[in-house]
Amino acid sequence: MNDGKKPLELYIHIPFCERKCAYCDFLSMPATLGVQRQYVEKLIDEIIGESAGIRDYEVRSVFIGGGTPSILPGEYILGILQATADYFDVRKDAEITIEINPGTLDEHKLECYREGGVNRISLGLQSSDDWELKILGRIHTYDDFLRSYEQVRMAGFSNVNVDLMSALPGQTLDSWEKTLKKVLMLRPEHISAYSLIIEEGTPFYERYGKGGKAFPPLPDEDTEREMYHVTRTMMEEHGYHRYEISNYCRNGFECRHNLGYWTGVEYLGLGLGASSCISGFRFKKEENLRAYLDQASAPDFPSCLYREIHKLDAKDRMEEFMFLGLRLTEGVSGAEFHEQFGQNMWNVYGPVIEDMEQKGLLKVNPPRIALTERGMDLSNYVMSHFLLD
């Protein structure tokens, strides 16, 4: 860190996609090229405006997510990254990630990414089975993914994540193992393997929410658990270590941006609906696209975009420290807890820690506590006990 500046992470939201997937509850939508151009112009204005208030921070990671950021012309992403570099104090070795959907890439876009400083690519595959991809509403096939993966490698990117999703409608343990095998053969540096969650407001919720029995059916709970455990086993056999509940990597390729989030590094969200946690406040940006574009010319821009502003008290911060830190396989440190809050972690959470340890859900190796394998299976149950009255 330079000149005593505090570390900061930037998240930049691109809300556009070619077609919304059936499971997606993210803030995303199709849009014309004209709307995309207008959004990027306003986003750059927001970048410039926000940078003025955080001169005492140094950016250590940038994550461009969506939506589908790679749907934008390469020059648009380059302009966003150049504005970020011009107006924020971005470390020379900052991790800069962009999310890409297969089938939306070309050589020129990749050249723009490299010119803008992108050094990490996150490819959204989800499944290697074309039938499963169709059920999800994805616009690509597995062959599209392979072509995009090859393009990324040919362009010289040496830090690549692949996103996968298990417990899909109609998915079997055998088809999930085939997806894992195919991806592991490609040797990406990082693999995120999440289980499908049925979210309200999505087409999947209409089909499967509230006990819905639509066809194809969701895997039963036992099969979902088997998928989870076979994932860990196969990853370990191929040299990937799990450093967070759903994230695996080869040595040295942990996602620095996500690690910062899980360990309490402050972050600033830029763009439609982006979330921030900085200077003791948590807030979101305007979620309505038309309102976002219109307000970008307001005299109090960008603060006029702030929504759901919440000042964090000690209770909020302690809970978040535990919720996020326990997602990591190394868990949380009592020494770090004391450093941040001036209190002994056992004085605050002692009975909960003892109860969870006795149930085999937490392992205690002072000053650290961490989830056991069973605790990771039941992580939501464990986390709920770290809420303070």
GROMACS .gro file of N, CA, C and O in nm, residues 60-120:
model
  244
   60ARG      N    1  -0.703  -0.202  -0.513
   60ARG     CA    2  -0.621  -0.322  -0.529
   60ARG      C    3  -0.686  -0.427  -0.620
   60ARG      O    4  -0.622  -0.524  -0.660
   61SER      N    5  -0.815  -0.409  -0.649
   61SER     CA    6  -0.880  -0.498  -0.745
   61SER      C    7  -0.996  -0.428  -0.811
   61SER      O    8  -1.059  -0.340  -0.751
   62VAL      N    9  -1.023  -0.467  -0.935
   62VAL     CA   10  -1.137  -0.416  -1.011
   62VAL      C   11  -1.209  -0.537  -1.069
   62VAL      O   12  -1.145  -0.627  -1.125
   63PHE      N   13  -1.340  -0.542  -1.053
   63PHE     CA   14  -1.418  -0.655  -1.105
   63PHE      C   15  -1.531  -0.598  -1.189
   63PHE      O   16  -1.617  -0.525  -1.138
   64ILE      N   17  -1.531  -0.630  -1.319
   64ILE     CA   18  -1.639  -0.586  -1.410
   64ILE      C   19  -1.734  -0.702  -1.426
   64ILE      O   20  -1.701  -0.805  -1.485
   65GLY      N   21  -1.855  -0.687  -1.370
   65GLY     CA   22  -1.952  -0.797  -1.371
   65GLY      C   23  -2.084  -0.753  -1.431
   65GLY      O   24  -2.102  -0.639  -1.473
   66GLY      N   25  -2.179  -0.845  -1.431
   66GLY     CA   26  -2.307  -0.813  -1.493
   66GLY      C   27  -2.415  -0.910  -1.452
   66GLY      O   28  -2.405  -0.974  -1.349
   67GLY      N   29  -2.519  -0.922  -1.542
   67GLY     CA   30  -2.515  -0.898  -1.683
   67GLY      C   31  -2.406  -0.974  -1.757
   67GLY      O   32  -2.347  -1.068  -1.710
   68THR      N   33  -2.379  -0.926  -1.876
   68THR     CA   34  -2.276  -0.982  -1.961
   68THR      C   35  -2.187  -0.868  -2.010
   68THR      O   36  -2.214  -0.808  -2.114
   69PRO      N   37  -2.081  -0.835  -1.935
   69PRO     CA   38  -1.993  -0.725  -1.978
   69PRO      C   39  -1.938  -0.743  -2.119
   69PRO      O   40  -1.921  -0.645  -2.191
   70SER      N   41  -1.915  -0.869  -2.159
   70SER     CA   42  -1.854  -0.893  -2.290
   70SER      C   43  -1.951  -0.870  -2.405
   70SER      O   44  -1.912  -0.881  -2.521
   71ILE      N   45  -2.076  -0.835  -2.374
   71ILE     CA   46  -2.168  -0.800  -2.483
   71ILE      C   47  -2.137  -0.661  -2.537
   71ILE      O   48  -2.171  -0.627  -2.651
   72LEU      N   49  -2.069  -0.577  -2.458
   72LEU     CA   50  -2.035  -0.442  -2.501
   72LEU      C   51  -1.923  -0.444  -2.605
   72LEU      O   52  -1.835  -0.531  -2.600
   73PRO      N   53  -1.921  -0.349  -2.697
   73PRO     CA   54  -1.805  -0.333  -2.784
   73PRO      C   55  -1.677  -0.317  -2.701
   73PRO      O   56  -1.680  -0.257  -2.592
   74GLY      N   57  -1.567  -0.367  -2.752
   74GLY     CA   58  -1.442  -0.361  -2.678
   74GLY      C   59  -1.401  -0.221  -2.639
   74GLY      O   60  -1.346  -0.199  -2.530
   75GLU      N   61  -1.427  -0.123  -2.726
   75GLU     CA   62  -1.389   0.015  -2.696
   75GLU      C   63  -1.461   0.069  -2.574
   75GLU      O   64  -1.407   0.153  -2.501
   76TYR      N   65  -1.585   0.022  -2.549
   76TYR     CA   66  -1.659   0.068  -2.433
   76TYR      C   67  -1.591   0.023  -2.304
   76TYR      O   68  -1.577   0.100  -2.209
   77ILE      N   69  -1.552  -0.105  -2.300
   77ILE     CA   70  -1.482  -0.157  -2.182
   77ILE      C   71  -1.348  -0.086  -2.165
   77ILE      O   72  -1.309  -0.048  -2.053
   78LEU      N   73  -1.279  -0.063  -2.275
   78LEU     CA   74  -1.150   0.007  -2.269
   78LEU      C   75  -1.169   0.148  -2.212
   78LEU      O   76  -1.090   0.193  -2.127
   79GLY      N   77  -1.273   0.217  -2.255
   79GLY     CA   78  -1.300   0.351  -2.203
   79GLY      C   79  -1.328   0.351  -2.054
   79GLY      O   80  -1.280   0.438  -1.979
   80ILE      N   81  -1.403   0.250  -2.007
   80ILE     CA   82  -1.432   0.238  -1.864
   80ILE      C   83  -1.304   0.215  -1.786
   80ILE      O   84  -1.279   0.278  -1.682
   81LEU      N   85  -1.219   0.126  -1.835
   81LEU     CA   86  -1.095   0.094  -1.764
   81LEU      C   87  -0.997   0.211  -1.768
   81LEU      O   88  -0.927   0.237  -1.669
   82GLN      N   89  -0.993   0.284  -1.878
   82GLN     CA   90  -0.903   0.399  -1.885
   82GLN      C   91  -0.948   0.509  -1.788
   82GLN      O   92  -0.865   0.572  -1.721
   83ALA      N   93  -1.079   0.530  -1.777
   83ALA     CA   94  -1.129   0.629  -1.680
   83ALA      C   95  -1.097   0.586  -1.538
   83ALA      O   96  -1.059   0.668  -1.454
   84THR      N   97  -1.111   0.457  -1.510
   84THR     CA   98  -1.079   0.405  -1.377
   84THR      C   99  -0.933   0.431  -1.344
   84THR      O  100  -0.898   0.477  -1.234
   85ALA      N  101  -0.844   0.401  -1.438
   85ALA     CA  102  -0.701   0.421  -1.416
   85ALA      C  103  -0.665   0.569  -1.405
   85ALA      O  104  -0.575   0.606  -1.329
   86ASP      N  105  -0.735   0.653  -1.479
   86ASP     CA  106  -0.705   0.796  -1.478
   86ASP      C  107  -0.749   0.864  -1.348
   86ASP      O  108  -0.683   0.959  -1.302
   87TYR      N  109  -0.860   0.819  -1.291
   87TYR     CA  110  -0.920   0.894  -1.180
   87TYR      C  111  -0.906   0.826  -1.043
   87TYR      O  112  -0.926   0.892  -0.941
   88PHE      N  113  -0.875   0.696  -1.041
   88PHE     CA  114  -0.851   0.628  -0.914
   88PHE      C  115  -0.702   0.595  -0.903
   88PHE      O  116  -0.632   0.584  -1.004
   89ASP      N  117  -0.657   0.578  -0.780
   89ASP     CA  118  -0.520   0.534  -0.755
   89ASP      C  119  -0.519   0.382  -0.759
   89ASP      O  120  -0.542   0.315  -0.658
   90VAL      N  121  -0.497   0.327  -0.877
   90VAL     CA  122  -0.501   0.182  -0.896
   90VAL      C  123  -0.358   0.126  -0.887
   90VAL      O  124  -0.268   0.173  -0.957
   91ARG      N  125  -0.340   0.028  -0.801
   91ARG     CA  126  -0.209  -0.033  -0.786
   91ARG      C  127  -0.162  -0.093  -0.919
   91ARG      O  128  -0.241  -0.144  -0.998
   92LYS      N  129  -0.032  -0.089  -0.940
   92LYS     CA  130   0.023  -0.145  -1.064
   92LYS      C  131  -0.004  -0.295  -1.074
   92LYS      O  132  -0.016  -0.348  -1.185
   93ASP      N  133  -0.008  -0.362  -0.959
   93ASP     CA  134  -0.030  -0.507  -0.962
   93ASP      C  135  -0.174  -0.544  -0.929
   93ASP      O  136  -0.203  -0.657  -0.890
   94ALA      N  137  -0.267  -0.451  -0.947
   94ALA     CA  138  -0.408  -0.477  -0.915
   94ALA      C  139  -0.461  -0.592  -1.000
   94ALA      O  140  -0.426  -0.608  -1.117
   95GLU      N  141  -0.546  -0.674  -0.938
   95GLU     CA  142  -0.618  -0.778  -1.012
   95GLU      C  143  -0.737  -0.713  -1.081
   95GLU      O  144  -0.819  -0.648  -1.015
   96ILE      N  145  -0.747  -0.729  -1.213
   96ILE     CA  146  -0.857  -0.669  -1.289
   96ILE      C  147  -0.927  -0.780  -1.366
   96ILE      O  148  -0.871  -0.840  -1.458
   97THR      N  149  -1.051  -0.806  -1.328
   97THR     CA  150  -1.129  -0.918  -1.381
   97THR      C  151  -1.244  -0.868  -1.465
   97THR      O  152  -1.308  -0.767  -1.431
   98ILE      N  153  -1.275  -0.940  -1.572
   98ILE     CA  154  -1.399  -0.915  -1.646
   98ILE      C  155  -1.471  -1.047  -1.666
   98ILE      O  156  -1.409  -1.150  -1.695
   99GLU      N  157  -1.604  -1.045  -1.646
   99GLU     CA  158  -1.686  -1.163  -1.672
   99GLU      C  159  -1.720  -1.170  -1.821
   99GLU      O  160  -1.751  -1.069  -1.883
  100ILE      N  161  -1.714  -1.291  -1.874
  100ILE     CA  162  -1.737  -1.313  -2.017
  100ILE      C  163  -1.835  -1.429  -2.033
  100ILE      O  164  -1.822  -1.531  -1.965
  101ASN      N  165  -1.930  -1.414  -2.122
  101ASN     CA  166  -2.015  -1.526  -2.160
  101ASN      C  167  -1.968  -1.584  -2.293
  101ASN      O  168  -1.939  -1.508  -2.387
  102PRO      N  169  -1.959  -1.716  -2.303
  102PRO     CA  170  -1.920  -1.778  -2.430
  102PRO      C  171  -2.009  -1.730  -2.544
  102PRO      O  172  -2.129  -1.707  -2.526
  103GLY      N  173  -1.949  -1.714  -2.659
  103GLY     CA  174  -2.024  -1.672  -2.776
  103GLY      C  175  -2.036  -1.523  -2.794
  103GLY      O  176  -2.095  -1.476  -2.891
  104THR      N  177  -1.981  -1.444  -2.699
  104THR     CA  178  -1.989  -1.298  -2.711
  104THR      C  179  -1.851  -1.235  -2.732
  104THR      O  180  -1.837  -1.114  -2.724
  105LEU      N  181  -1.752  -1.319  -2.761
  105LEU     CA  182  -1.614  -1.271  -2.771
  105LEU      C  183  -1.568  -1.259  -2.914
  105LEU      O  184  -1.618  -1.327  -3.003
  106ASP      N  185  -1.469  -1.173  -2.936
  106ASP     CA  186  -1.392  -1.174  -3.060
  106ASP      C  187  -1.251  -1.124  -3.027
  106ASP      O  188  -1.224  -1.076  -2.917
  107GLU      N  189  -1.163  -1.136  -3.123
  107GLU     CA  190  -1.022  -1.102  -3.100
  107GLU      C  191  -1.006  -0.955  -3.063
  107GLU      O  192  -0.925  -0.920  -2.976
  108HIS      N  193  -1.083  -0.869  -3.126
  108HIS     CA  194  -1.070  -0.725  -3.099
  108HIS      C  195  -1.108  -0.693  -2.954
  108HIS      O  196  -1.042  -0.612  -2.888
  109LYS      N  197  -1.216  -0.753  -2.904
  109LYS     CA  198  -1.255  -0.730  -2.765
  109LYS      C  199  -1.143  -0.771  -2.671
  109LYS      O  200  -1.110  -0.698  -2.575
  110LEU      N  201  -1.084  -0.885  -2.696
  110LEU     CA  202  -0.976  -0.932  -2.609
  110LEU      C  203  -0.855  -0.838  -2.613
  110LEU      O  204  -0.790  -0.815  -2.512
  111GLU      N  205  -0.828  -0.782  -2.731
  111GLU     CA  206  -0.719  -0.684  -2.742
  111GLU      C  207  -0.750  -0.560  -2.657
  111GLU      O  208  -0.662  -0.506  -2.590
  112CYS      N  209  -0.875  -0.516  -2.660
  112CYS     CA  210  -0.916  -0.401  -2.578
  112CYS      C  211  -0.903  -0.431  -2.430
  112CYS      O  212  -0.860  -0.346  -2.351
  113TYR      N  213  -0.940  -0.553  -2.391
  113TYR     CA  214  -0.928  -0.590  -2.250
  113TYR      C  215  -0.783  -0.584  -2.205
  113TYR      O  216  -0.751  -0.530  -2.098
  114ARG      N  217  -0.695  -0.640  -2.286
  114ARG     CA  218  -0.553  -0.640  -2.250
  114ARG      C  219  -0.499  -0.497  -2.244
  114ARG      O  220  -0.425  -0.461  -2.153
  115GLU      N  221  -0.538  -0.415  -2.341
  115GLU     CA  222  -0.492  -0.276  -2.341
  115GLU      C  223  -0.542  -0.202  -2.217
  115GLU      O  224  -0.472  -0.115  -2.163
  116GLY      N  225  -0.660  -0.237  -2.169
  116GLY     CA  226  -0.717  -0.173  -2.052
  116GLY      C  227  -0.663  -0.224  -1.920
  116GLY      O  228  -0.697  -0.170  -1.815
  117GLY      N  229  -0.582  -0.329  -1.925
  117GLY     CA  230  -0.520  -0.381  -1.803
  117GLY      C  231  -0.585  -0.505  -1.745
  117GLY      O  232  -0.545  -0.551  -1.637
  118VAL      N  233  -0.686  -0.561  -1.811
  118VAL     CA  234  -0.748  -0.684  -1.760
  118VAL      C  235  -0.643  -0.794  -1.753
  118VAL      O  236  -0.569  -0.818  -1.849
  119ASN      N  237  -0.635  -0.861  -1.639
  119ASN     CA  238  -0.540  -0.971  -1.623
  119ASN      C  239  -0.606  -1.097  -1.568
  119ASN      O  240  -0.537  -1.195  -1.536
  120ARG      N  241  -0.739  -1.095  -1.559
  120ARG     CA  242  -0.811  -1.214  -1.513
  120ARG      C  243  -0.945  -1.221  -1.587
  120ARG      O  244  -1.018  -1.123  -1.594
   0.00000   0.00000   0.00000
